[in-house]
mmCIF file of C-alpha atoms in Angstrom:
data_model
loop_
_atom_site.group_PDB
_atom_site.id
_atom_site.type_symbol
_atom_site.label_atom_id
_atom_site.label_comp_id
_atom_site.label_asym_id
_atom_site.label_seq_id
_atom_site.Cartn_x
_atom_site.Cartn_y
_atom_site.Cartn_z
ATOM 1 C CA MET A 261 44.159 26.991 14.439
ATOM 2 C CA ALA A 262 40.813 27.155 16.274
ATOM 3 C CA LYS A 263 39.324 29.065 13.332
ATOM 4 C CA GLY A 264 40.413 26.310 10.963
ATOM 5 C CA LYS A 265 38.778 23.651 13.126
ATOM 6 C CA ASN A 266 35.531 25.652 13.227
ATOM 7 C CA ASN A 267 35.549 25.959 9.436
ATOM 8 C CA GLU A 268 35.973 22.210 9.128
ATOM 9 C CA LYS A 269 33.046 21.620 11.524
ATOM 10 C CA HIS A 270 30.815 23.993 9.565
ATOM 11 C CA LYS A 271 31.793 22.337 6.310
ATOM 12 C CA LEU A 272 31.037 18.900 7.739
ATOM 13 C CA ARG A 273 27.611 20.078 8.988
ATOM 14 C CA ARG A 274 26.798 21.540 5.577
ATOM 15 C CA GLU A 275 27.708 18.279 3.899
ATOM 16 C CA GLN A 276 25.600 16.331 6.391
ATOM 17 C CA ARG A 277 22.617 18.623 5.804
ATOM 18 C CA LYS A 278 22.993 18.237 2.043
ATOM 19 C CA GLU A 279 23.171 14.473 2.381
ATOM 20 C CA GLU A 280 20.088 14.399 4.618
ATOM 21 C CA ALA A 281 18.165 16.670 2.223
ATOM 22 C CA LYS A 282 19.082 14.414 -0.703
ATOM 23 C CA LYS A 283 17.899 11.309 1.164
ATOM 24 C CA ILE A 284 14.555 12.952 1.927
ATOM 25 C CA ALA A 285 14.217 14.110 -1.687
ATOM 26 C CA ASP A 286 14.957 10.575 -2.902
ATOM 27 C CA GLU A 287 12.292 9.164 -0.566
ATOM 28 C CA GLN A 288 9.764 11.744 -1.774
ATOM 29 C CA SER A 289 10.572 10.773 -5.361
ATOM 30 C CA LEU A 290 9.664 7.168 -4.528
ATOM 31 C CA VAL A 291 6.328 8.312 -3.085
ATOM 32 C CA ASN A 292 5.623 10.485 -6.113
ATOM 33 C CA ALA A 293 6.411 7.606 -8.457
ATOM 34 C CA ALA A 294 4.141 5.246 -6.489
ATOM 35 C CA ASN A 295 1.290 7.752 -6.582
ATOM 36 C CA SER A 296 1.691 8.097 -10.345
ATOM 37 C CA VAL A 297 0.740 4.428 -10.791
ATOM 38 C CA LYS A 298 -2.947 4.397 -11.635
ATOM 39 C CA ASN A 299 -3.516 0.853 -10.367
ATOM 40 C CA PRO A 300 -0.691 -0.572 -8.211
ATOM 41 C CA LEU A 301 -2.460 -3.931 -8.024
ATOM 42 C CA HIS A 302 -1.558 -4.378 -11.693
ATOM 43 C CA LEU A 303 2.095 -4.472 -10.628
ATOM 44 C CA LEU A 304 1.285 -7.944 -9.274
ATOM 45 C CA ILE A 305 0.546 -11.031 -11.350
ATOM 46 C CA PRO A 306 -3.165 -11.848 -11.975
ATOM 47 C CA HIS A 307 -2.988 -14.657 -9.401
ATOM 48 C CA PHE A 308 -3.239 -11.948 -6.737
ATOM 49 C CA HIS A 309 -6.340 -10.327 -8.230
ATOM 50 C CA LYS A 310 -8.662 -12.891 -6.670
ATOM 51 C CA TYR A 311 -9.109 -14.944 -3.522
ATOM 52 C CA ASP A 312 -10.882 -18.305 -3.470
ATOM 53 C CA ARG A 313 -10.473 -20.133 -0.167
ATOM 54 C CA ASN A 314 -12.460 -21.181 2.882
ATOM 55 C CA GLY A 315 -15.788 -20.593 1.176
ATOM 56 C CA VAL A 316 -14.889 -17.055 0.105
ATOM 57 C CA ASN A 317 -14.629 -16.336 -3.626
ATOM 58 C CA VAL A 318 -13.863 -12.702 -4.409
ATOM 59 C CA THR A 319 -12.282 -10.577 -7.092
ATOM 60 C CA ILE A 320 -10.049 -7.716 -5.970
ATOM 61 C CA GLU A 321 -9.771 -4.297 -7.577
ATOM 62 C CA CYS A 322 -7.709 -1.232 -6.769
ATOM 63 C CA GLY A 323 -7.974 2.473 -7.466
ATOM 64 C CA PHE A 324 -7.930 5.972 -6.024
ATOM 65 C CA ALA A 325 -10.835 6.631 -3.669
ATOM 66 C CA LYS A 326 -12.058 9.585 -5.715
ATOM 67 C CA ASP A 327 -12.347 7.357 -8.806
ATOM 68 C CA TRP A 328 -14.626 4.758 -7.196
ATOM 69 C CA PRO A 329 -18.388 5.087 -7.759
ATOM 70 C CA GLU A 330 -20.332 6.865 -5.040
ATOM 71 C CA ASP A 331 -21.985 3.651 -3.868
ATOM 72 C CA ILE A 332 -18.551 2.124 -3.113
ATOM 73 C CA GLN A 333 -17.397 5.312 -1.383
ATOM 74 C CA GLN A 334 -20.556 5.306 0.742
ATOM 75 C CA TRP A 335 -20.256 1.603 1.567
ATOM 76 C CA GLY A 336 -16.609 2.139 2.585
ATOM 77 C CA PHE A 337 -17.652 4.881 4.990
ATOM 78 C CA GLU A 338 -20.564 2.888 6.394
ATOM 79 C CA ILE A 339 -18.604 -0.309 7.090
ATOM 80 C CA THR A 340 -15.833 1.746 8.689
ATOM 81 C CA ARG A 341 -18.337 3.510 10.921
ATOM 82 C CA ARG A 342 -20.068 0.242 11.772
ATOM 83 C CA ASN A 343 -16.833 -1.512 12.728
ATOM 84 C CA MET A 344 -14.899 1.359 14.299
ATOM 85 C CA LYS A 345 -17.212 3.983 15.817
ATOM 86 C CA ASP A 346 -17.343 2.320 19.253
ATOM 87 C CA LEU A 347 -13.551 2.067 19.396
ATOM 88 C CA TYR A 348 -13.167 5.774 18.543
ATOM 89 C CA GLY A 349 -15.718 6.739 21.178
ATOM 90 C CA LYS A 350 -16.155 10.505 21.460
ATOM 91 C CA GLU A 351 -13.331 11.060 18.967
ATOM 92 C CA TRP A 352 -15.434 9.687 16.091
ATOM 93 C CA LYS A 353 -16.600 12.418 13.698
ATOM 94 C CA ASP A 354 -18.553 11.451 10.560
ATOM 95 C CA LYS A 355 -17.390 14.499 8.604
ATOM 96 C CA GLU A 356 -13.721 14.019 9.460
ATOM 97 C CA LYS A 357 -13.764 10.300 8.640
ATOM 98 C CA ARG A 358 -15.481 10.933 5.286
ATOM 99 C CA ALA A 359 -12.848 13.530 4.419
ATOM 100 C CA GLU A 360 -10.039 11.163 5.433
ATOM 101 C CA LEU A 361 -11.461 8.357 3.293
ATOM 102 C CA LEU A 362 -11.647 10.636 0.247
ATOM 103 C CA GLU A 363 -8.275 12.414 0.453
ATOM 104 C CA ASP A 364 -6.649 12.923 -2.955
ATOM 105 C CA THR A 365 -3.962 10.263 -2.367
ATOM 106 C CA ALA A 366 -6.301 7.741 -0.691
ATOM 107 C CA GLN A 367 -6.521 4.417 -2.518
ATOM 108 C CA TYR A 368 -8.823 1.442 -1.987
ATOM 109 C CA LEU A 369 -8.366 -2.260 -2.431
ATOM 110 C CA VAL A 370 -11.915 -3.595 -2.764
ATOM 111 C CA ALA A 371 -12.882 -7.265 -2.608
ATOM 112 C CA LYS A 372 -16.184 -8.109 -4.327
ATOM 113 C CA GLN A 373 -18.220 -11.280 -4.011
ATOM 114 C CA GLN A 374 -20.752 -11.728 -6.815
ATOM 115 C CA GLY A 375 -20.373 -8.032 -7.602
ATOM 116 C CA GLU A 376 -21.015 -6.849 -4.040
ATOM 117 C CA PRO A 377 -18.222 -5.303 -1.905
ATOM 118 C CA VAL A 378 -17.372 -7.383 1.161
ATOM 119 C CA ALA A 379 -13.978 -5.990 2.208
ATOM 120 C CA PHE A 380 -11.722 -3.029 1.553
ATOM 121 C CA CYS A 381 -8.426 -1.455 2.526
ATOM 122 C CA HIS A 382 -7.790 2.279 2.558
ATOM 123 C CA PHE A 383 -4.079 2.934 2.039
ATOM 124 C CA ARG A 384 -1.745 5.638 0.835
ATOM 125 C CA PHE A 385 1.808 5.968 -0.403
ATOM 126 C CA ASP A 386 3.212 8.726 1.776
ATOM 127 C CA MET A 387 6.167 10.148 3.684
ATOM 128 C CA ASP A 388 6.340 9.168 7.331
ATOM 129 C CA PHE A 389 9.192 10.637 9.359
ATOM 130 C CA ASP A 390 11.262 11.165 6.180
ATOM 131 C CA LEU A 391 10.704 7.628 4.886
ATOM 132 C CA ALA A 392 8.630 6.429 1.934
ATOM 133 C CA VAL A 393 5.938 4.131 3.301
ATOM 134 C CA LEU A 394 2.656 2.483 2.477
ATOM 135 C CA TYR A 395 0.318 3.572 5.261
ATOM 136 C CA CYS A 396 -2.702 1.339 5.862
ATOM 137 C CA TYR A 397 -5.485 3.527 7.266
ATOM 138 C CA GLU A 398 -8.286 0.960 7.224
ATOM 139 C CA ILE A 399 -8.908 -2.695 6.604
ATOM 140 C CA GLN A 400 -12.589 -3.516 7.000
ATOM 141 C CA LEU A 401 -14.411 -6.783 6.311
ATOM 142 C CA GLU A 402 -18.077 -7.699 6.391
ATOM 143 C CA GLU A 403 -18.768 -10.238 9.144
ATOM 144 C CA LYS A 404 -19.584 -13.033 6.679
ATOM 145 C CA VAL A 405 -16.030 -13.020 5.264
ATOM 146 C CA GLN A 406 -14.135 -12.523 8.523
ATOM 147 C CA ARG A 407 -11.791 -15.192 9.939
ATOM 148 C CA LYS A 408 -11.446 -16.890 6.563
ATOM 149 C CA GLY A 409 -8.000 -15.659 5.561
ATOM 150 C CA LEU A 410 -9.169 -12.738 3.416
ATOM 151 C CA GLY A 411 -7.876 -10.042 5.767
ATOM 152 C CA ARG A 412 -4.448 -11.653 5.858
ATOM 153 C CA PHE A 413 -4.453 -11.923 2.050
ATOM 154 C CA LEU A 414 -5.310 -8.230 1.643
ATOM 155 C CA MET A 415 -2.491 -7.273 4.003
ATOM 156 C CA GLN A 416 -0.098 -9.416 1.970
ATOM 157 C CA LEU A 417 -1.218 -7.599 -1.176
ATOM 158 C CA MET A 418 -0.360 -4.260 0.391
ATOM 159 C CA GLU A 419 3.043 -5.583 1.425
ATOM 160 C CA LEU A 420 3.667 -6.789 -2.136
ATOM 161 C CA MET A 421 2.613 -3.425 -3.571
ATOM 162 C CA ALA A 422 4.933 -1.725 -1.088
ATOM 163 C CA PHE A 423 7.747 -3.969 -2.290
ATOM 164 C CA LYS A 424 7.017 -3.275 -5.965
ATOM 165 C CA THR A 425 7.023 0.494 -5.378
ATOM 166 C CA GLN A 426 10.128 0.432 -3.143
ATOM 167 C CA MET A 427 8.413 1.643 0.012
ATOM 168 C CA ARG A 428 10.506 1.150 3.144
ATOM 169 C CA LYS A 429 7.750 -0.276 5.304
ATOM 170 C CA VAL A 430 4.029 -0.770 5.799
ATOM 171 C CA VAL A 431 2.666 1.263 8.709
ATOM 172 C CA LEU A 432 -0.686 1.136 10.499
ATOM 173 C CA THR A 433 -2.381 2.252 13.709
ATOM 174 C CA VAL A 434 -4.260 -0.020 16.133
ATOM 175 C CA PHE A 435 -6.337 0.879 19.173
ATOM 176 C CA HIS A 436 -5.160 -0.749 22.394
ATOM 177 C CA ASP A 437 -8.727 -1.893 23.048
ATOM 178 C CA ASN A 438 -8.867 -3.701 19.708
ATOM 179 C CA LYS A 439 -7.299 -6.872 21.113
ATOM 180 C CA ALA A 440 -8.223 -9.068 18.145
ATOM 181 C CA ALA A 441 -6.615 -6.696 15.638
ATOM 182 C CA MET A 442 -3.507 -6.252 17.802
ATOM 183 C CA SER A 443 -3.055 -10.025 17.995
ATOM 184 C CA PHE A 444 -3.715 -10.399 14.265
ATOM 185 C CA TYR A 445 -1.008 -7.936 13.260
ATOM 186 C CA LYS A 446 1.612 -8.853 15.843
ATOM 187 C CA SER A 447 1.187 -12.620 16.183
ATOM 188 C CA ARG A 448 -0.006 -13.661 12.729
ATOM 189 C CA LEU A 449 1.559 -11.048 10.437
ATOM 190 C CA ASN A 450 4.732 -10.274 12.420
ATOM 191 C CA TYR A 451 4.220 -6.534 12.729
ATOM 192 C CA GLY A 452 6.123 -4.822 15.499
ATOM 193 C CA VAL A 453 5.841 -1.582 17.440
ATOM 194 C CA ASP A 454 7.170 1.176 15.201
ATOM 195 C CA GLU A 455 9.982 3.385 16.474
ATOM 196 C CA THR A 456 7.649 6.389 16.103
ATOM 197 C CA SER A 457 4.865 4.858 18.226
ATOM 198 C CA PRO A 458 4.065 6.782 21.440
ATOM 199 C CA SER A 459 5.018 3.733 23.512
ATOM 200 C CA ALA A 460 8.473 3.695 21.886
ATOM 201 C CA VAL A 461 9.315 7.339 22.548
ATOM 202 C CA GLU A 462 9.226 9.501 25.632
ATOM 203 C CA SER A 463 5.863 11.219 25.725
ATOM 204 C CA GLU A 464 3.886 12.980 28.409
ATOM 205 C CA TRP A 465 0.649 12.264 26.559
ATOM 206 C CA GLU A 466 -1.352 9.135 27.243
ATOM 207 C CA VAL A 467 -2.797 7.717 24.025
ATOM 208 C CA ASN A 468 -5.116 4.817 23.239
ATOM 209 C CA TYR A 469 -3.312 3.490 20.175
ATOM 210 C CA GLU A 470 -0.135 1.832 18.962
ATOM 211 C CA ILE A 471 1.690 2.396 15.690
ATOM 212 C CA LEU A 472 2.842 -0.886 14.159
ATOM 213 C CA SER A 473 4.992 -1.503 11.115
ATOM 214 C CA LYS A 474 6.763 -4.114 9.049
ATOM 215 C CA THR A 475 9.975 -3.375 7.187
ATOM 216 C CA ILE A 476 9.916 -4.248 3.492
ATOM 217 C CA LYS A 477 13.050 -6.058 2.396
ATOM 218 C CA LEU A 478 13.977 -4.426 -0.895
ATOM 219 C CA GLN A 479 16.169 -5.981 -3.538
ATOM 220 C CA SER A 480 19.647 -4.531 -3.878
ATOM 221 C CA LYS A 481 20.168 -2.582 -7.051
#
């Protein structure tokens, strides 16, 4: 009798493992499909390919980081360093940040004003704790276009692209010391502390950042 019960338990565990493996494989398939789209911005109607409000008139383009011209790649690194180096402190490394910005799956949304880049987002479609997500690594704006709604618009574009590619959520990381960014994401865009954030799990390590996320409400099939 006991042997029969053990066999049933083992069978149930095997079925659970198979089900979990299938779920992960399905999520990975969504990521692979998203990364096969050459320009995910084209999944959205042309209305979203430009922004003309509050004295800011830009066109928005999207593509893999490696496909952008070198001058855009260099500008993306320089504005990131200019805006973020102090927040990173001793952890900032030019070489590591350049490599991160040019990873094979890295994509950029670039906003141009009169042909000159004024804002960009570095994002990726990726797996995060077994879920298909759009991970926003950077959103950087030149000072002249800040606080004019462009940053919020670019975040909305990423959320729409996440929806179109069936990602489960948009995820990003914010330094605790970056009070303005923390308020922007949590108060204005309704991002919350992700369940994987160090503050949400038991951890003996003290960190200087928070992981935030917003769940994407997908249409039922």
